[in-house]
Coordinates of C-alpha atoms in Angstrom, one line a residue:
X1 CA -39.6 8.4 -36.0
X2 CA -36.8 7.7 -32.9
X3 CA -34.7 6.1 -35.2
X4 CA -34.2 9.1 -37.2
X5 CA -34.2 11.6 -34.4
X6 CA -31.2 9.3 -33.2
X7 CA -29.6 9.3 -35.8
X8 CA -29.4 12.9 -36.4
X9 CA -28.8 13.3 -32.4
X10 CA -25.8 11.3 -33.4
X11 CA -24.6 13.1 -36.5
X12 CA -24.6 16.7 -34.8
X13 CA -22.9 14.8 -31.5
X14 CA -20.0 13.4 -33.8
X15 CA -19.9 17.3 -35.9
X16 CA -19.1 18.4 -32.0
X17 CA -17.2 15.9 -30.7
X18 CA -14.3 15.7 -33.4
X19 CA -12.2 12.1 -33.1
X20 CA -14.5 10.3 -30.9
X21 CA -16.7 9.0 -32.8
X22 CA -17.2 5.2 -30.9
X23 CA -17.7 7.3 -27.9
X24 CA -20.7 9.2 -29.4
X25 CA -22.0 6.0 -30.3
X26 CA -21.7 4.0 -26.8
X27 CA -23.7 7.3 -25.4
X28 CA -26.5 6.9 -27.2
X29 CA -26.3 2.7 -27.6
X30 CA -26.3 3.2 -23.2
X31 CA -29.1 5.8 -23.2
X32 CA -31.4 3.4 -25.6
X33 CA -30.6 0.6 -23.6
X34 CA -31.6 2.8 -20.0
X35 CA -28.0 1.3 -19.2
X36 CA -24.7 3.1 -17.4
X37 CA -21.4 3.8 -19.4
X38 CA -18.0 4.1 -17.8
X39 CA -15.7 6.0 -20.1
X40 CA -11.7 5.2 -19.2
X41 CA -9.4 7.6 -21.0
X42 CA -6.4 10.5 -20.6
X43 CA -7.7 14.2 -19.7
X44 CA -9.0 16.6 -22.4
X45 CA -10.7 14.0 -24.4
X46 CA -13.9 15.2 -24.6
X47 CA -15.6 13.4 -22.1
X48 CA -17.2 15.8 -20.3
X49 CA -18.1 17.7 -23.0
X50 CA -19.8 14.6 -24.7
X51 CA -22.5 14.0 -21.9
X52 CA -22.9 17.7 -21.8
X53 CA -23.4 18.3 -25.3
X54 CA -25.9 15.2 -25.4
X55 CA -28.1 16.6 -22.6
X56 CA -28.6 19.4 -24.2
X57 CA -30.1 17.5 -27.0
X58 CA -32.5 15.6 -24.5
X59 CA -35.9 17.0 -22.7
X60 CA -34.0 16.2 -19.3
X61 CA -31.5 17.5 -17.0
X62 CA -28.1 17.5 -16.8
X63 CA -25.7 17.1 -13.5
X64 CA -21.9 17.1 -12.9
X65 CA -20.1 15.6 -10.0
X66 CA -16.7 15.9 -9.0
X67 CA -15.6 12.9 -7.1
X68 CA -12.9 13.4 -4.8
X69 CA -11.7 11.7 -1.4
X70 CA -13.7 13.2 0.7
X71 CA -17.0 13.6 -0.9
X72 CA -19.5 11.8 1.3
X73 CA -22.8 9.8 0.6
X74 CA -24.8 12.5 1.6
X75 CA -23.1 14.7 -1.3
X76 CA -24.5 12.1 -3.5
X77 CA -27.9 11.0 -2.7
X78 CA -28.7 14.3 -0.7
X79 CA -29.6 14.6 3.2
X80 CA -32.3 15.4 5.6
X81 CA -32.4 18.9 6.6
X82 CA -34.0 19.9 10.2
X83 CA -36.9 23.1 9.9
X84 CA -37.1 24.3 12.8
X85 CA -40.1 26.6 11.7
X86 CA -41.8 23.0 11.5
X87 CA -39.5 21.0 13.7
X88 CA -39.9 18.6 11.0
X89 CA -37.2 17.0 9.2
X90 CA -37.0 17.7 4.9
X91 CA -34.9 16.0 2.7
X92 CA -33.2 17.8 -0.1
X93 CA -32.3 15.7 -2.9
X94 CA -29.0 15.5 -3.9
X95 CA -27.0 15.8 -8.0
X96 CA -28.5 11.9 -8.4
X97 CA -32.0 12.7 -8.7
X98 CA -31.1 14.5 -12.2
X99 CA -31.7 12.7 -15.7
X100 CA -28.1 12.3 -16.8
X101 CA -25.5 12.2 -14.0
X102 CA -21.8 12.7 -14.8
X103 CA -19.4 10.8 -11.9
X104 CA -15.8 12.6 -12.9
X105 CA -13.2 10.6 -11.9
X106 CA -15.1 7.8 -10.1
X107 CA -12.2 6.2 -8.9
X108 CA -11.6 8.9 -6.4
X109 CA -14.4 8.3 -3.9
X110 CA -14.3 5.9 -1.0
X111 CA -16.1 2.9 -1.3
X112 CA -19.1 4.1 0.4
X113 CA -19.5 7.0 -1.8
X114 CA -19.3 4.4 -4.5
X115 CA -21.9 2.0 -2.6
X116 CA -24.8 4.6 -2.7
X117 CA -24.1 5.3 -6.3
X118 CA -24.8 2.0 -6.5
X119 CA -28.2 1.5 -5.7
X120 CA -29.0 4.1 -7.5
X121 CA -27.6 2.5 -10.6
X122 CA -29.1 -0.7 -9.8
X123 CA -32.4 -0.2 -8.3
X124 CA -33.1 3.6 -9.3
X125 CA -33.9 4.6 -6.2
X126 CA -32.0 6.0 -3.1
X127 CA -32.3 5.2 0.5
X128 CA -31.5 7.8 3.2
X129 CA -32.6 6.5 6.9
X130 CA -35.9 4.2 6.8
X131 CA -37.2 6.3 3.5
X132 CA -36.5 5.0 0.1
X133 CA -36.9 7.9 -3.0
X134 CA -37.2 6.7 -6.2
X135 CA -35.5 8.2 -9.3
X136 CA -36.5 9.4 -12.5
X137 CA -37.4 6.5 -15.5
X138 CA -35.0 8.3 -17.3
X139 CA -31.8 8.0 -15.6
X140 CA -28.0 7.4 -16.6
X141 CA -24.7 7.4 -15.2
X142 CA -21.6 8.5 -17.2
X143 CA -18.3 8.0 -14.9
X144 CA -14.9 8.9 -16.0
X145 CA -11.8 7.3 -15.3
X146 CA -8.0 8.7 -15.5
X147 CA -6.1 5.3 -16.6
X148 CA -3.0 7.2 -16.3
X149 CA -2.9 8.6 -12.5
X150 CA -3.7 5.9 -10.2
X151 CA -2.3 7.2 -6.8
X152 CA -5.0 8.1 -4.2
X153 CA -7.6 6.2 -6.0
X154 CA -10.4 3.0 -5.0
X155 CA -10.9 0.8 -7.2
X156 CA -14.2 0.0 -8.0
X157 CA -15.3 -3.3 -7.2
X158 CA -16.4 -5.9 -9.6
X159 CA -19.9 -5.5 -8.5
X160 CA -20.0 -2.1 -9.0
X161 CA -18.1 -2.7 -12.9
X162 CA -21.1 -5.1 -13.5
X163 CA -23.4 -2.6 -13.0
X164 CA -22.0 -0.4 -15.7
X165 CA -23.7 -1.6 -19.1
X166 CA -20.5 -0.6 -21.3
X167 CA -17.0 0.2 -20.8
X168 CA -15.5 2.8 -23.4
X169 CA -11.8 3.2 -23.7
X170 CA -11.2 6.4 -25.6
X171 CA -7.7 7.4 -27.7
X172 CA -6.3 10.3 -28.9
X173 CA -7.9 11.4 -32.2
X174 CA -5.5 11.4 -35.2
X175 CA -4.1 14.6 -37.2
X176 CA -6.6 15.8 -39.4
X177 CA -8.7 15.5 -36.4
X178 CA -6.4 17.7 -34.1
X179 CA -6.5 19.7 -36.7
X180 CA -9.9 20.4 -37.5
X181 CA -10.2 20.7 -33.5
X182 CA -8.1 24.0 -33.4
X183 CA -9.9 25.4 -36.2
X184 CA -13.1 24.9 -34.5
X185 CA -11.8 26.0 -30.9
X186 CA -10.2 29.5 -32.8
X187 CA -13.5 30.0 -34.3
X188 CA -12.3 29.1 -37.7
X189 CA -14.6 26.7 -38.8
X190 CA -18.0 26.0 -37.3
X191 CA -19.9 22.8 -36.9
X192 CA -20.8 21.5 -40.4
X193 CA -24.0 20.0 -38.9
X194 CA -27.0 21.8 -37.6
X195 CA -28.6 21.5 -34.1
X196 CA -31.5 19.3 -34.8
X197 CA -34.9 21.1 -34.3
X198 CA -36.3 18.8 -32.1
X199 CA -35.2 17.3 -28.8
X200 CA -35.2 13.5 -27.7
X201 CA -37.6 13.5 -25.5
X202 CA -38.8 11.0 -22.6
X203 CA -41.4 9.6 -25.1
X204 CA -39.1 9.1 -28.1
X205 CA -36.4 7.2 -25.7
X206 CA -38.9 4.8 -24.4
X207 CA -40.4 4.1 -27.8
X208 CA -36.7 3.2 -28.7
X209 CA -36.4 1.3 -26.2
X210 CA -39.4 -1.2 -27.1
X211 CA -38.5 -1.1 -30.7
X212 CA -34.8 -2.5 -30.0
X213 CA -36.3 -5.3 -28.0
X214 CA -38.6 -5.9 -30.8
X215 CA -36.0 -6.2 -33.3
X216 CA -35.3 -9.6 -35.4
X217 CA -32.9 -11.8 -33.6
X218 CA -31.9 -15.5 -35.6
X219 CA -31.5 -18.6 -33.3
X220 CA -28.1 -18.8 -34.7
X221 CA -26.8 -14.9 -33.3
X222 CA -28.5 -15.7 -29.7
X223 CA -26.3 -18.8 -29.7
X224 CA -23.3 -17.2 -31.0
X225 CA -23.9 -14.9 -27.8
X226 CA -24.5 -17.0 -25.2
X227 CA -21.0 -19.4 -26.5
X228 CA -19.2 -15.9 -26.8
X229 CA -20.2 -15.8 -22.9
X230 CA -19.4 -19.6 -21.9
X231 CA -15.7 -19.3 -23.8
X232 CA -15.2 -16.9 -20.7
X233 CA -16.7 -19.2 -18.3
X234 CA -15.3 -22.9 -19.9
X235 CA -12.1 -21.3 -21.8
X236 CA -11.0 -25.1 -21.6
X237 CA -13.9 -26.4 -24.2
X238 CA -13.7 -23.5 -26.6
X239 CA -9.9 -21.5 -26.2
X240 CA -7.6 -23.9 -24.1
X241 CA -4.8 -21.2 -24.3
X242 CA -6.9 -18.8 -22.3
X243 CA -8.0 -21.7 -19.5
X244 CA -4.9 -20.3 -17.4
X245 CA -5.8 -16.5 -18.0
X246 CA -9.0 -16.2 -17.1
X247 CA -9.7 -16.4 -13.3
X248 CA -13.6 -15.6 -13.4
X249 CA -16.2 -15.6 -16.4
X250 CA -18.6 -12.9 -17.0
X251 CA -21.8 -13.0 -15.5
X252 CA -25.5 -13.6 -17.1
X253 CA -25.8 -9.3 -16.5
X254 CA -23.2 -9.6 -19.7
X255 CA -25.4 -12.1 -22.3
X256 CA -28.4 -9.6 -21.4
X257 CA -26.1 -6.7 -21.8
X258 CA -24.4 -7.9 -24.8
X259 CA -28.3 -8.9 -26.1
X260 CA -29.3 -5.7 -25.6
X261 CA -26.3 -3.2 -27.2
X262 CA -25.8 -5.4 -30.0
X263 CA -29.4 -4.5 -30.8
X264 CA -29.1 -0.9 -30.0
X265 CA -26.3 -0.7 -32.0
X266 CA -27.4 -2.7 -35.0
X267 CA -30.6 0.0 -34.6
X268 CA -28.6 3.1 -34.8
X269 CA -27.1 1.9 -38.0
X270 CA -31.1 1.5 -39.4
X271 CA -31.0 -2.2 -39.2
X272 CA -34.5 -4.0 -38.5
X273 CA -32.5 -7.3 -37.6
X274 CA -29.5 -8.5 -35.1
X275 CA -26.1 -9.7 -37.3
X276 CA -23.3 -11.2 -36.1
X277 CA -21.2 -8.6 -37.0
X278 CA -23.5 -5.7 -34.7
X279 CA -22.6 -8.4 -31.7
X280 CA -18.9 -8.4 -32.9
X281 CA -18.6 -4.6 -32.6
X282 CA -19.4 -4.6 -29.3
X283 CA -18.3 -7.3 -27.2
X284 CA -15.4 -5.8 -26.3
X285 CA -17.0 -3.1 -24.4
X286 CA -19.5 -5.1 -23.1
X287 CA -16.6 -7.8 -21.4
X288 CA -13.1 -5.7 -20.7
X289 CA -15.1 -4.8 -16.9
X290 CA -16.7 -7.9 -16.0
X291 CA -13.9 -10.3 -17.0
X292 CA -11.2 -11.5 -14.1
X293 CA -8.0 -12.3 -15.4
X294 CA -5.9 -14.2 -13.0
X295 CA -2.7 -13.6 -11.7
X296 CA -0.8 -15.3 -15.0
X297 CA -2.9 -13.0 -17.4
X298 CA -1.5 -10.0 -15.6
X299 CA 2.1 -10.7 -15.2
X300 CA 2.9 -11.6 -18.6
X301 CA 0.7 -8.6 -19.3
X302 CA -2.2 -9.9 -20.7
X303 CA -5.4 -7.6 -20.8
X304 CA -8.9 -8.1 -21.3
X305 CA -9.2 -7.0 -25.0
X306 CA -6.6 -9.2 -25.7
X307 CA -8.7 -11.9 -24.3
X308 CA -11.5 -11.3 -25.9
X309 CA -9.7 -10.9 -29.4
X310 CA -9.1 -14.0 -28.8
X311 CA -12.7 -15.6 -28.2
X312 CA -13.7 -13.7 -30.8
X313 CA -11.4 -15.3 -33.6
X314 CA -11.8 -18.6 -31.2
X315 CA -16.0 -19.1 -31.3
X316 CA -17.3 -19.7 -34.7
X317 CA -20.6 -17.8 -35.5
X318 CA -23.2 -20.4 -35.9

């Protein structure tokens, strides 16, 4: 059964990954969905170590990229190389055409490093001259970004956020965390939780995948959705406090997104139905990078989560 091979994917990932527990989650919520997760947290974190660990529960492949300022497209997607034995031209794919794709420090590529990454996150495939090559069914991007150093970095672009199905902040883990964290680093205490025996493989993903869209879903929690995304759109008719806050709503990518974690999620937890609560959970990292806050919002200070705290106690659940 996927659902229990997840669920024992997740409970070895958590035994690994002390303290970051809601980032285990949003790994495996974004691989269900075939979706792309942007992680935003300080250094040493775990973030890196999170995709890693996860691939090596997957029957895929695994690839790191370093993004830097002068990283080029080509470094990305891969290039054409001339044989002369053939006097032909080959091209050599590039880190992208792996099955998970870490993008470390995002933020620190040029925007046309950041366009070809693109496509390949929205159309899975990459283009290089007149020939298109397409990429593996199984294929997501994690990027990290520092939120603490900023200089020398490019911003992404709000169609670039959009293409990213969840946006994870991650914290600092608390004190019996830190300190179960040295104990396993010294080689005091080892991972309470066994590797599982089996991987995830391509087969087990993809049947997840069409049970989560099969999943129960009320009239009343597909409303409750689609309002939670017009309060961003019409804050006037559902939060008139926010109607000076909010410069752009989020886009129909984020009812289908939000659609689609709030079932993964509510799947993971071995639910066979959609509640309110599941859609609760997650609308905050479905929203904080696709919603525009205008130029009030940010100089009084005003972020994202706080805006959607507010729909969220604002838009009663049908």
């Amino acid at each position: 059964m996927p659902q229990t091979d997840f669920k024992n994917a997740q409970t070895y990932l958590s035994s690994q990954i002390l303290g970051q527990e809601k980032l285990v989650n949003r790994l495996l919520v974004c691989l269900i969905c075939g979706g792309h997760l942007l992680v935003e947290g300080a250094p040493g974190l775990a973030k890196t170590k999170a995709i890693q660990t996860l691939s090596n529960l997957i029957e895929g492949d695994f690839q790191r990229v370093q993004f830097t300022p002068d990283l080029l497209p080509s470094d990305i997607t891969g290039t054409e190389i001339y044989r002369s034995q053939t006097s032909t031209f080959e091209f050599q794919q590039g880190p992208i055409f792996h099955n998970l794709v870490l993008a470390d420090e995002i933020n620190r590529a040029p925007a046309k490093v950041q366009a070809a990454l693109l496509e390949a996150m929205a159309e899975k495939q990459v283009s290089v001259g007149s020939q298109t090559y397409k990429l593996d069914d199984l294929f997501m991007v994690m990027a990290t970004q520092n939120p603490i150093e900023q200089e020398g970095t490019y911003p992404l672009p709000e169609a670039q956020l959009d293409r990213f199905l969840i946006h994870c902040n991650v914290d600092f883990p608390n004190a019996e965390q830190e300190k179960q964290i040295l104990r396993l680093v010294r080689g005091e205490q080892t991972a309470s939780v066994a590797k599982p025996d089996t991987l995830l493989t391509k087969a087990s993903i993809f049947e997840a995948r069409k049970q989560i869209s099969q999943m129960h879903m009320s009239d009343s929690v597909e409303d409750y959705i689609v309002h939670l995304t017009m309060a961003t759109r019409q804050p006037e008719k559902y939060v008139p406090s926010l109607a000076n806050l909010i410069e752009f709503g989020v886009s129909p990518r984020a009812t289908i997104a939000l659609d689609q974690v709030a079932r993964a999620y509510a799947w993971l937890n071995g639910q066979d139905f959609v509640a309110p609560d599941d859609v609760m959970n997650v609308a905050h990292d479905v929203f904080r990078h696709r919603l525009l806050l205008s130029y009030a919002a940010q100089a009084e200070h005003i972020s994202a989560d706080q805006v959607i705290d507010k729909i969220l106690e604002s838009v009663p659940v049908a």
